[in-house]
Short mmCIF file of C-alpha atoms and ligand atoms in Angstrom, two decimals:
data_model
loop_
_atom_site.label_atom_id
_atom_site.label_comp_id
_atom_site.label_asym_id
_atom_site.label_seq_id
_atom_site.Cartn_x
_atom_site.Cartn_y
_atom_site.Cartn_z
CA MET A 1 -16.45 21.37 -23.48
CA ILE A 2 -12.84 21.86 -22.47
CA THR A 3 -10.81 25.06 -22.88
CA ILE A 4 -7.78 26.79 -21.45
CA GLN A 5 -8.29 30.38 -20.27
CA ASN A 6 -5.96 32.86 -18.64
CA ASN A 7 -7.12 34.22 -15.31
CA ASP A 8 -6.39 37.69 -13.93
CA GLY A 9 -3.32 36.32 -12.16
CA ASP A 10 -1.94 35.17 -15.52
CA ARG A 11 -2.36 31.51 -14.64
CA ARG A 12 -3.72 29.17 -17.29
CA VAL A 13 -6.96 27.54 -16.19
CA LEU A 14 -8.21 24.31 -17.76
CA VAL A 15 -11.99 24.73 -17.73
CA LEU A 16 -14.17 21.69 -18.35
CA ASP A 17 -17.78 20.67 -17.73
CA SER A 18 -17.93 16.96 -18.58
CA PRO A 19 -15.90 13.75 -18.13
CA PHE A 20 -12.79 13.76 -20.28
CA ALA A 21 -9.87 11.31 -20.61
CA LEU A 22 -7.38 14.09 -19.93
CA ASP A 23 -4.36 11.92 -19.06
CA GLU A 24 -4.68 10.00 -22.33
CA SER A 25 -5.38 13.04 -24.54
CA PRO A 26 -2.46 14.38 -26.61
CA ASP A 27 -4.27 17.73 -27.00
CA PHE A 28 -3.76 19.03 -23.46
CA PRO A 29 -0.20 18.36 -22.33
CA GLU A 30 0.59 18.91 -18.64
CA TYR A 31 2.64 22.10 -19.25
CA LEU A 32 -0.25 23.98 -20.91
CA PHE A 33 -2.28 24.57 -17.73
CA ASP A 34 -1.67 25.43 -14.07
CA VAL A 35 -5.16 25.15 -12.57
CA ILE A 36 -8.27 23.00 -13.15
CA PHE A 37 -11.81 24.34 -12.96
CA VAL A 38 -14.77 21.94 -13.24
CA THR A 39 -17.94 23.91 -13.98
CA ASN A 40 -20.48 21.07 -14.00
CA PRO A 41 -23.31 21.81 -11.48
CA SER A 42 -24.17 18.15 -10.75
CA VAL A 43 -22.68 16.36 -7.74
CA GLY A 44 -22.65 12.93 -9.41
CA GLU A 45 -21.14 14.12 -12.69
CA THR A 46 -18.50 16.21 -10.94
CA GLN A 47 -17.53 13.22 -8.81
CA THR A 48 -17.18 11.15 -11.99
CA ILE A 49 -14.97 13.86 -13.51
CA LEU A 50 -12.85 13.98 -10.34
CA ASN A 51 -12.30 10.21 -10.41
CA SER A 52 -9.82 10.73 -13.25
CA ILE A 53 -9.09 14.46 -13.14
CA ASN A 54 -7.80 15.07 -9.63
CA PRO A 55 -4.62 16.42 -8.01
CA VAL A 56 -3.52 13.00 -6.68
CA THR A 57 -3.77 10.20 -9.24
CA SER A 58 -3.88 12.14 -12.52
CA THR A 59 -0.44 12.36 -14.13
CA LYS A 60 -1.23 15.75 -15.67
CA CYS A 61 -3.08 17.34 -12.77
CA CYS A 62 -1.09 16.19 -9.78
CA TYR A 63 -0.70 18.83 -7.08
CA LYS A 64 -2.38 21.48 -9.26
CA PRO A 65 -5.12 23.62 -7.69
CA ILE A 66 -8.60 22.39 -8.58
CA PHE A 67 -11.93 24.17 -8.19
CA VAL A 68 -15.55 23.12 -8.76
CA ALA A 69 -18.89 24.93 -9.09
CA LYS A 70 -20.06 27.06 -6.17
CA ALA A 71 -23.40 25.20 -6.04
CA LEU A 72 -21.61 22.00 -4.95
CA GLU A 73 -20.22 23.41 -1.70
CA GLY A 74 -21.01 21.07 1.20
CA LYS A 75 -22.38 18.36 -1.10
CA MET A 76 -19.31 16.55 -2.38
CA GLY A 77 -18.81 14.06 0.47
CA ASN A 78 -15.23 12.76 0.71
CA TYR A 79 -14.47 14.36 -2.66
CA ALA A 80 -14.30 17.65 -0.75
CA GLU A 81 -10.89 16.38 0.44
CA ILE A 82 -9.38 16.95 -3.02
CA ILE A 83 -11.13 20.22 -3.87
CA ASP A 84 -9.37 23.53 -3.23
CA GLY A 85 -12.44 25.70 -3.52
CA TYR A 86 -15.95 26.32 -4.85
CA ALA A 87 -16.54 29.19 -7.23
CA ASP A 88 -18.51 30.42 -10.22
CA ASP A 89 -15.95 33.03 -11.22
CA ILE A 90 -12.37 31.99 -11.87
CA ASN A 91 -11.29 35.57 -11.15
CA SER A 92 -12.86 35.96 -7.72
CA MET A 93 -10.39 37.24 -5.16
CA ASP A 94 -10.59 34.07 -3.03
CA VAL A 95 -9.82 31.83 -5.98
CA LEU A 96 -6.93 33.97 -7.20
CA THR A 97 -5.38 33.98 -3.73
CA ALA A 98 -5.86 30.25 -3.19
CA ILE A 99 -4.26 29.47 -6.58
CA GLU A 100 -1.21 31.64 -5.88
CA ASN A 101 -0.78 30.17 -2.40
CA ILE A 102 -0.79 26.58 -3.67
CA ILE A 103 1.41 27.17 -6.71
CA ASN A 104 3.94 29.24 -4.76
CA TYR A 105 4.10 26.71 -1.93
CA ASN A 106 4.60 23.80 -4.38
CA THR A 107 7.42 25.75 -6.04
CA LEU A 108 8.95 26.51 -2.65
CA ILE A 109 9.02 22.87 -1.53
CA GLY A 110 10.02 21.62 -4.99
CA LEU A 111 6.98 19.57 -5.88
CA SER A 112 7.00 19.13 -9.61
CA ALA A 113 3.78 18.55 -11.46
CA THR A 114 5.12 15.73 -13.60
CA GLU A 115 4.53 12.22 -12.34
CA ASP A 116 4.35 8.72 -13.82
CA PRO A 117 1.17 6.68 -13.91
CA ILE A 118 0.63 4.89 -10.60
CA LEU A 119 1.48 1.17 -10.75
CA SER A 120 1.48 0.10 -7.11
CA SER A 121 -0.12 0.81 -3.74
CA ASN A 122 3.13 2.33 -2.47
CA GLN A 123 3.39 4.73 -5.40
CA PHE A 124 -0.16 5.79 -4.69
CA PHE A 125 0.61 6.44 -1.01
CA ILE A 126 3.59 8.59 -1.94
CA ARG A 127 1.50 10.61 -4.38
CA LEU A 128 -1.26 11.07 -1.84
CA THR A 129 1.09 12.11 0.96
CA ARG A 130 2.86 14.50 -1.40
CA TYR A 131 -0.52 16.02 -2.19
CA LEU A 132 -1.32 16.34 1.52
CA ILE A 133 2.01 18.10 2.10
CA SER A 134 1.31 20.41 -0.82
CA ARG A 135 -1.98 21.41 0.88
CA LYS A 136 -0.34 21.63 4.34
CA LYS A 137 -2.65 18.88 5.60
CA THR A 138 -0.15 16.98 7.70
CA ILE A 139 -2.55 15.52 10.27
CA LEU A 140 -4.09 12.21 9.19
CA GLU A 141 -7.13 11.54 11.34
CA PRO A 142 -9.28 8.42 11.01
CA ARG A 143 -13.05 8.87 11.27
CA LEU A 144 -15.81 6.35 11.86
CA ASP A 145 -17.62 5.60 8.63
CA VAL A 146 -20.34 2.95 8.55
CA SER A 147 -19.81 2.32 4.85
CA ALA A 148 -16.02 2.09 4.98
CA SER A 149 -13.92 -1.07 4.80
CA THR A 150 -12.18 -0.87 8.17
CA GLY A 151 -14.78 1.19 10.04
CA TYR A 152 -12.19 3.82 10.90
CA VAL A 153 -10.80 5.44 7.77
CA ILE A 154 -8.92 8.58 6.84
CA PRO A 155 -11.47 10.13 4.45
CA ILE A 156 -9.03 11.08 1.67
CA PHE A 157 -7.45 7.60 1.73
CA ASP A 158 -10.86 5.96 1.66
CA LEU A 159 -11.94 8.06 -1.31
CA PHE A 160 -9.20 6.43 -3.38
CA TYR A 161 -9.50 2.99 -1.75
CA ARG A 162 -13.00 2.83 -3.18
CA GLN A 163 -11.51 3.44 -6.62
CA GLY A 164 -9.11 0.52 -6.17
CA ALA A 165 -5.96 2.57 -5.54
CA TYR A 166 -4.52 0.23 -2.90
CA GLU A 167 -4.89 -2.96 -0.88
CA LEU A 168 -5.74 -2.73 2.82
CA SER A 169 -2.77 -4.90 3.81
CA ASP A 170 -0.44 -2.51 1.94
CA TYR A 171 -2.08 0.40 3.75
CA PHE A 172 -1.32 -0.97 7.22
CA VAL A 173 2.26 -1.85 6.24
CA PHE A 174 2.74 1.65 4.79
CA MET A 175 1.51 3.43 7.92
CA GLN A 176 3.68 1.25 10.15
CA SER A 177 6.73 1.58 7.94
CA MET A 178 6.43 5.38 7.76
CA THR A 179 6.07 5.55 11.53
CA GLU A 180 9.08 3.30 12.15
CA LYS A 181 11.16 5.50 9.86
CA GLY A 182 10.09 8.62 11.73
CA LEU A 183 8.38 10.06 8.65
CA PHE A 184 5.03 9.83 10.44
CA ARG A 185 4.45 10.28 14.14
CA ILE A 186 1.51 8.92 16.15
CA SER A 187 0.02 12.04 17.70
CA LYS A 188 -2.92 10.29 19.37
CA PHE A 189 -4.17 6.77 19.90
CA VAL A 190 -7.80 6.48 18.80
CA ASN A 191 -8.92 2.88 19.26
CA LYS A 192 -7.92 -0.74 18.94
CA VAL A 193 -10.34 -2.73 16.84
CA TYR A 194 -10.45 -6.28 15.54
CA LEU A 195 -10.46 -7.00 11.84
CA CYS A 196 -11.32 -9.99 9.68
CA PRO A 197 -8.14 -12.09 9.31
CA ASP A 198 -8.91 -12.78 5.65
CA CYS A 199 -9.99 -9.45 4.18
CA LEU A 200 -9.18 -6.93 6.98
CA HIS A 201 -12.68 -5.49 6.91
CA SER A 202 -14.20 -4.47 10.23
CA HIS A 203 -17.84 -5.30 9.67
CA LEU A 204 -18.17 -8.50 11.66
CA LEU A 205 -21.21 -10.13 13.20
CA TYR A 206 -20.64 -11.67 16.61
CA VAL A 207 -22.54 -14.91 17.07
CA GLN A 208 -22.86 -17.05 20.21
CA THR A 209 -22.87 -20.72 19.40
CA CYS A 210 -23.18 -24.17 20.97
CA PRO A 211 -19.68 -25.50 21.74
CA LYS A 212 -20.77 -28.96 20.67
CA CYS A 213 -22.48 -28.49 17.30
CA GLY A 214 -21.47 -24.88 16.47
CA GLN A 215 -25.05 -23.72 15.77
CA SER A 216 -26.37 -20.46 17.13
CA SER A 217 -29.91 -21.59 17.86
CA ILE A 218 -29.43 -21.54 21.63
CA GLN A 219 -31.55 -20.32 24.52
CA THR A 220 -30.78 -19.28 28.05
CA GLU A 221 -32.47 -20.42 31.22
CA GLU A 222 -31.94 -19.70 34.88
CA VAL A 223 -30.90 -22.43 37.27
CA ILE A 224 -32.74 -22.77 40.61
CA HIS A 225 -31.04 -23.93 43.76
CA HIS A 226 -33.44 -25.29 46.39
CA PHE A 227 -31.74 -24.83 49.78
CA ARG A 228 -33.77 -27.45 51.65
CA CYS A 229 -32.71 -30.44 49.50
CA ALA A 230 -29.80 -28.86 47.63
CA ASN A 231 -31.40 -29.55 44.24
CA VAL A 232 -29.85 -27.48 41.38
CA THR A 233 -31.64 -27.83 38.04
CA PRO A 234 -32.95 -25.51 35.27
CA GLU A 235 -36.04 -23.48 36.04
CA HIS A 236 -38.35 -25.45 33.71
CA THR A 237 -37.92 -28.55 35.89
CA TYR A 238 -39.55 -26.60 38.77
CA ASN A 239 -42.63 -25.64 36.76
CA PHE A 240 -45.80 -27.40 37.84
CA GLY A 241 -49.06 -25.82 36.68
CA GLY A 242 -47.85 -22.23 37.11
CA GLN A 243 -46.23 -22.95 40.48
CA LEU A 244 -42.57 -23.38 41.29
CA ARG A 245 -42.25 -26.76 42.94
CA CYS A 246 -39.01 -28.64 43.60
CA PRO A 247 -38.70 -31.66 41.30
CA LYS A 248 -36.69 -33.55 43.95
CA CYS A 249 -38.45 -32.93 47.29
CA HIS A 250 -41.76 -31.64 45.80
CA LYS A 251 -41.96 -28.65 48.19
CA VAL A 252 -43.48 -25.46 46.81
CA LEU A 253 -40.91 -22.69 46.60
CA GLN A 254 -41.69 -19.60 48.72
CA HIS A 255 -39.37 -16.61 48.60
CA ILE A 256 -36.23 -16.06 46.61
CA GLY A 257 -33.34 -15.58 48.98
CA MET A 258 -35.17 -17.38 51.78
CA ASP A 259 -35.61 -20.97 50.57
CA TYR A 260 -34.10 -20.85 47.04
CA ASP A 261 -31.99 -18.70 44.71
CA ARG A 262 -31.00 -18.42 41.06
CA PRO A 263 -27.21 -18.85 41.06
CA ALA A 264 -26.51 -19.13 37.31
CA ILE A 265 -27.69 -19.04 33.74
CA ILE A 266 -27.31 -22.07 31.52
CA TYR A 267 -27.56 -22.35 27.78
CA THR A 268 -29.38 -25.07 25.93
CA CYS A 269 -28.88 -25.81 22.24
CA ASN A 270 -32.12 -26.15 20.30
CA ILE A 271 -30.40 -28.24 17.67
CA CYS A 272 -28.45 -30.89 19.61
CA GLY A 273 -29.91 -30.47 23.11
CA ASN A 274 -26.47 -29.77 24.63
CA THR A 275 -26.51 -27.81 27.89
CA PHE A 276 -23.56 -25.56 28.68
CA ILE A 277 -22.46 -22.66 30.89
CA GLU A 278 -20.51 -20.62 28.33
CA PRO A 279 -21.36 -20.32 24.65
CA GLN A 280 -18.58 -19.98 22.10
CA THR A 281 -18.28 -16.58 20.38
CA LYS A 282 -17.79 -16.77 16.64
CA THR A 283 -17.55 -13.97 14.09
CA LEU A 284 -18.97 -13.78 10.63
CA CYS A 285 -17.40 -11.30 8.19
CA THR A 286 -20.09 -9.42 6.27
CA SER A 287 -17.56 -8.64 3.54
CA CYS A 288 -15.88 -11.96 2.66
CA HIS A 289 -18.43 -14.20 4.50
CA GLY A 290 -15.64 -15.96 6.37
CA ALA A 291 -16.43 -17.43 9.83
CA PHE A 292 -13.75 -17.18 12.52
CA ASP A 293 -13.21 -17.75 16.20
CA ALA A 294 -12.92 -14.49 18.08
CA ASP A 295 -9.25 -15.14 18.89
CA GLN A 296 -8.39 -15.36 15.19
CA LEU A 297 -9.28 -11.71 14.55
CA ILE A 298 -6.48 -9.26 13.82
CA PRO A 299 -6.09 -6.50 16.43
CA GLN A 300 -5.39 -3.18 14.76
CA ASP A 301 -4.62 0.16 16.35
CA PHE A 302 -6.07 3.25 14.74
CA ASN A 303 -4.14 6.43 15.42
CA ILE A 304 -4.04 10.03 14.42
CA TYR A 305 -0.80 10.40 12.47
CA GLU A 306 1.19 13.49 11.78
CA ILE A 307 3.67 13.83 8.92
CA THR A 308 6.92 14.91 10.61
CA SER A 309 9.15 17.63 9.18
CA GLU A 310 11.67 14.92 8.27
CA GLY A 311 8.78 13.08 6.62
CA LYS A 312 7.87 16.11 4.54
CA GLN A 313 11.40 16.31 3.15
CA SER A 314 11.73 12.57 2.48
CA ILE A 315 8.32 12.19 0.90
CA ILE A 316 8.92 15.02 -1.54
CA SER A 317 12.36 13.66 -2.44
CA PRO A 318 12.38 11.60 -5.65
CA ASN A 319 14.07 8.66 -3.86
CA ILE A 320 11.23 8.00 -1.45
CA GLY A 321 9.96 5.05 -3.51
CA PHE A 322 13.20 3.14 -2.86
CA THR A 323 13.30 4.09 0.81
CA ILE A 324 10.06 2.24 1.32
CA TYR A 325 11.36 -0.90 -0.32
CA THR A 326 14.27 -1.05 2.05
CA GLU A 327 11.71 -1.92 4.70
CA PHE A 328 10.87 -5.15 2.91
CA TYR A 329 14.21 -6.12 1.39
CA ASP A 330 17.18 -6.02 3.67
CA ASN A 331 19.55 -6.53 0.74
CA TYR A 332 18.79 -3.05 -0.55
CA ILE A 333 21.32 -0.48 0.68
CA GLU A 334 21.97 3.21 0.05
CA PHE A 335 24.28 3.86 -2.85
CA ASN A 336 27.07 5.38 -0.75
CA ARG A 337 27.16 2.27 1.39
CA PHE A 338 27.06 0.11 -1.73
CA LEU A 339 30.06 2.00 -3.16
CA SER A 340 32.12 1.69 0.02
CA ARG A 341 31.30 -1.99 0.13
CA ILE A 342 32.50 -2.49 -3.44
CA ARG A 343 35.71 -0.57 -2.63
CA LEU A 344 36.28 -2.65 0.47
CA LEU A 345 35.74 -5.92 -1.38
CA ALA A 346 38.05 -4.76 -4.17
CA GLU A 347 40.81 -3.93 -1.67
CA GLN A 348 40.29 -7.27 0.04
CA LYS A 349 40.57 -9.05 -3.26
CA PHE A 350 43.81 -7.36 -4.29
CA SER A 351 45.36 -7.86 -0.87
CA GLY A 352 44.58 -11.56 -1.18
CA ASN A 353 42.09 -11.73 1.69
CA ILE A 354 39.33 -12.97 -0.54
CA THR A 355 39.67 -15.18 -3.52
CA GLY A 356 37.20 -14.93 -6.33
CA ASP A 357 35.82 -12.40 -8.72
CA LEU A 358 34.06 -9.19 -7.83
CA LEU A 359 31.12 -8.58 -10.14
CA VAL A 360 28.71 -5.68 -10.43
CA GLY A 361 25.55 -6.02 -12.48
CA LYS A 362 23.88 -2.88 -13.82
CA ILE A 363 20.27 -2.69 -14.94
CA TRP A 364 18.77 0.35 -16.63
CA VAL A 365 15.74 1.34 -18.69
CA LEU A 366 15.80 3.32 -21.92
CA ASP A 367 12.79 5.29 -23.11
CA ALA A 368 11.61 5.29 -26.74
CA GLU A 369 14.28 7.93 -27.56
CA GLY A 370 17.03 5.80 -26.08
CA LEU A 371 17.56 7.96 -22.97
CA THR A 372 17.90 6.47 -19.51
CA MET A 373 14.94 6.80 -17.18
CA SER A 374 14.71 6.76 -13.41
CA ILE A 375 14.37 3.20 -12.09
CA ARG A 376 10.82 2.47 -10.96
CA PRO A 377 10.36 1.03 -7.48
CA GLU A 378 8.79 -2.15 -8.94
CA ILE A 379 12.05 -2.88 -10.74
CA ILE A 380 14.09 -2.44 -7.55
CA GLU A 381 11.70 -4.81 -5.86
CA LEU A 382 12.28 -7.43 -8.56
CA VAL A 383 16.05 -7.05 -8.42
CA CYS A 384 15.95 -7.46 -4.64
CA GLN A 385 13.84 -10.60 -5.08
CA TYR A 386 16.02 -12.13 -7.78
CA PHE A 387 19.26 -11.47 -5.88
CA PRO A 388 18.38 -12.14 -2.24
CA ASN A 389 22.03 -12.92 -1.37
CA ASN A 390 23.54 -9.87 -3.04
CA LYS A 391 23.46 -6.21 -2.16
CA VAL A 392 21.25 -4.08 -4.38
CA SER A 393 21.31 -0.30 -4.81
CA VAL A 394 20.17 2.47 -7.12
CA ALA A 395 21.78 5.64 -8.43
CA ASN A 396 22.40 7.42 -11.74
CA ASN A 397 19.22 5.84 -13.19
CA ILE A 398 20.93 2.46 -12.75
CA SER A 399 20.05 -0.40 -10.46
CA TYR A 400 23.15 -2.21 -9.18
CA VAL A 401 23.76 -5.75 -7.96
CA GLY A 402 27.07 -6.50 -6.30
CA SER A 403 28.39 -10.03 -6.14
CA VAL A 404 31.54 -11.83 -5.16
CA VAL A 405 32.01 -15.17 -6.86
CA ARG A 406 34.31 -17.19 -4.63
CA ASN A 407 35.14 -20.47 -2.97
CA TYR A 408 35.91 -22.09 -6.28
CA LYS A 409 38.46 -24.82 -6.61
CA ASN A 410 38.69 -25.30 -10.33
CA VAL A 411 39.01 -22.60 -12.96
CA GLY A 412 35.81 -23.81 -14.58
CA ASP A 413 33.77 -23.16 -11.41
CA THR A 414 34.30 -19.42 -11.64
CA GLU A 415 33.19 -19.29 -15.21
CA GLU A 416 30.07 -21.21 -14.31
CA ASP A 417 29.22 -18.85 -11.44
CA ILE A 418 29.74 -15.80 -13.65
CA ILE A 419 27.43 -17.33 -16.24
CA ASN A 420 24.82 -17.98 -13.54
CA PHE A 421 25.05 -14.32 -12.51
CA GLN A 422 24.41 -13.28 -16.11
CA VAL A 423 21.52 -15.71 -16.47
CA MET A 424 19.88 -14.26 -13.36
CA LEU A 425 20.31 -10.72 -14.73
CA SER A 426 18.70 -11.82 -18.00
CA GLU A 427 15.80 -13.38 -16.14
CA THR A 428 15.36 -10.27 -14.00
CA ILE A 429 15.05 -7.91 -16.95
CA ARG A 430 12.49 -10.21 -18.59
CA ALA A 431 10.49 -10.41 -15.37
CA ALA A 432 10.50 -6.61 -15.29
CA GLY A 433 8.88 -6.48 -18.72
CA HIS A 434 5.37 -5.97 -17.40
CA VAL A 435 6.41 -2.76 -15.65
CA LEU A 436 7.68 -1.20 -18.88
CA LYS A 437 5.63 1.12 -20.98
CA SER A 438 5.35 1.04 -24.75
CA GLY A 439 8.70 1.60 -26.46
CA GLU A 440 10.82 1.21 -23.34
CA ARG A 441 13.74 -1.21 -23.23
CA ILE A 442 15.42 -2.67 -20.17
CA CYS A 443 19.12 -3.55 -20.37
CA TYR A 444 21.84 -5.07 -18.27
CA SER A 445 25.59 -5.33 -18.39
CA TYR A 446 28.00 -6.68 -15.83
CA MET A 447 31.46 -5.58 -14.80
CA LYS A 448 34.25 -7.78 -13.48
CA LEU A 449 37.04 -6.24 -11.43
CA GLN A 450 40.45 -6.86 -12.99
CA GLY A 451 43.95 -5.42 -12.70
CA ASN A 452 45.36 -4.33 -9.36
CA GLN A 453 44.96 -1.88 -6.47
CA SER A 454 45.35 1.12 -8.81
CA THR A 455 42.40 0.14 -11.02
CA ILE A 456 39.79 0.30 -8.21
CA ASP A 457 39.05 3.98 -8.85
CA ASP A 458 38.52 3.34 -12.54
CA PHE A 459 36.23 0.43 -11.77
CA VAL A 460 34.10 2.52 -9.41
CA LYS A 461 34.05 5.39 -11.90
CA GLU A 462 32.91 3.07 -14.67
CA MET A 463 29.96 1.99 -12.53
CA GLU A 464 28.33 5.39 -13.17
CA PHE A 465 28.05 4.80 -16.88
CA ILE A 466 25.84 2.59 -18.95
CA SER A 467 27.25 0.56 -21.75
CA PRO A 468 26.16 1.40 -25.32
CA MET A 469 26.40 -2.37 -25.91
CA PRO A 470 24.48 -4.06 -23.09
CA ASP A 471 25.06 -7.77 -22.48
CA ASP A 472 21.35 -8.32 -22.94
CA SER A 473 18.27 -6.19 -23.34
CA TYR A 474 14.55 -6.72 -23.48
CA CYS A 475 11.72 -4.70 -24.98
CA PRO A 476 8.30 -6.34 -24.48
CA ASP A 477 6.89 -4.66 -27.62
CA GLN A 478 9.56 -5.90 -29.98
CA ASP A 479 11.04 -9.03 -28.43
CA ASN A 480 7.93 -10.78 -27.29
CA PRO A 481 5.28 -10.65 -30.05
CA ALA A 482 4.03 -14.11 -29.00
CA SER A 483 2.61 -12.66 -25.80
CA LYS A 484 0.28 -10.32 -27.69
CA PRO A 485 -3.35 -11.43 -27.45
CA ALA A 486 -3.74 -11.62 -31.22
CA ALA A 487 -1.03 -14.28 -31.53
CA THR A 488 -1.90 -17.87 -32.26
CA SER A 489 -1.50 -20.48 -29.56
CA SER A 490 2.06 -20.36 -28.39
CA SER A 491 4.47 -23.04 -29.47
CA LEU A 492 6.59 -24.97 -27.02
CA GLN A 493 9.30 -22.75 -25.64
CA ASP A 494 12.49 -23.45 -23.77
CA GLU A 495 11.60 -21.22 -20.87
CA PRO A 496 8.19 -20.73 -19.33
CA GLU A 497 6.72 -17.29 -19.86
CA ILE A 498 6.66 -15.05 -16.85
CA GLU A 499 3.18 -13.73 -16.28
ZN1 ZN B 501 -36.18 -29.50 47.04
ZN1 ZN B 502 -25.71 -27.88 19.73
ZN1 ZN B 503 -13.60 -10.85 5.74
#
């Protein structure tokens, strides 16, 4: 059963007792409720409910206060990390206070409850860190967990890792990138551990092996040094009917330290008979079953991180998604820098310092109603990849690519380069198709600087606007029916389909 009830603080509480596809349901839009209350008394069922209805990954519930039944207190494992309280009465004083504190703080810091579905690891990390800020949990401390991927895990991260929210490699890059940007700070070093180079899991078996045949069926034996004749051989060669007798001079050994000693241990391989002083250490990953030499393992520091005050501001800001991409793509620049660059190039062109055409490509997405939408980070990533030699930026719901076409000798060369620029823009918007949701359309147009010094301002001004007549547009629903599963086997096409 699922209902919406007003509490004594005049907040609307979504009360439910069983799993429900809330994000997909048209009956309970995000704006109809402020708080979630799960009344199911079972640990397992409540955990199942929280897998989809939670304040981190749910588009309708993000950052909203969430409470579960009183009986579950202390029993929810890592799920406790996303629960604001345990109660049987939605009007108990504690609950009312907790709700007001969270809602007022979210309003104060400007965290809006509306978010898009999560499409990438980085989007997930932003959502999770926003949630942590909303709950004033700015210390991220790894704990040892025998069942966790990397041994040391931050419990709330691990909760979602187990649901497939992110890749481990993305996690380490994210933590490092946030620290380099000053958005996180290492408040304490915890430990350096070694991870599997293939899957980054920490659960490795260390195996000592024969350096010759690589098998681990080896045994150790002490070596005996007989002072009198200087014989040094393994202990078993001294064994004669329960006595220690030198195999070289046949004297019976008396006292260790007096007439003999045991200077070393040697290893013998039971498989190939090889004798050696030092076995080779190999590791076996219990997760991916890969076998590696010890020096191939990846050293990884685990730290306690703190979200800095600068981090809190940046993470809550809507542009954070792009900020992260700048770490990977050095052709992405802030819009103000992009604008000054375009101005500079334009002035250079009109003063004759550069020959060639100055082009700006604009890419934008329209929703089903034909309104522009904010550019998703995945699209920026694609644009950066498709135009590695051009500067890329984002503003006004538009992704920009700046390009100077130059060094041409014949008139025809320019035209060809401009056409290539357009072709790349067309390919980019098609590649972005898989990021679009039903009904959305991605468009591009390009601008070419013309005129003289006095037209630069107009050119820059025009960059802010989208054209009602794009040069090309793409809507996966309408333009690409052949890619639908129901279609018959695809006929030969000019261009390969982008998966
Ligand atoms: Zn001897
Ligand atoms: Zn061997
Ligand atoms: Zn592995």
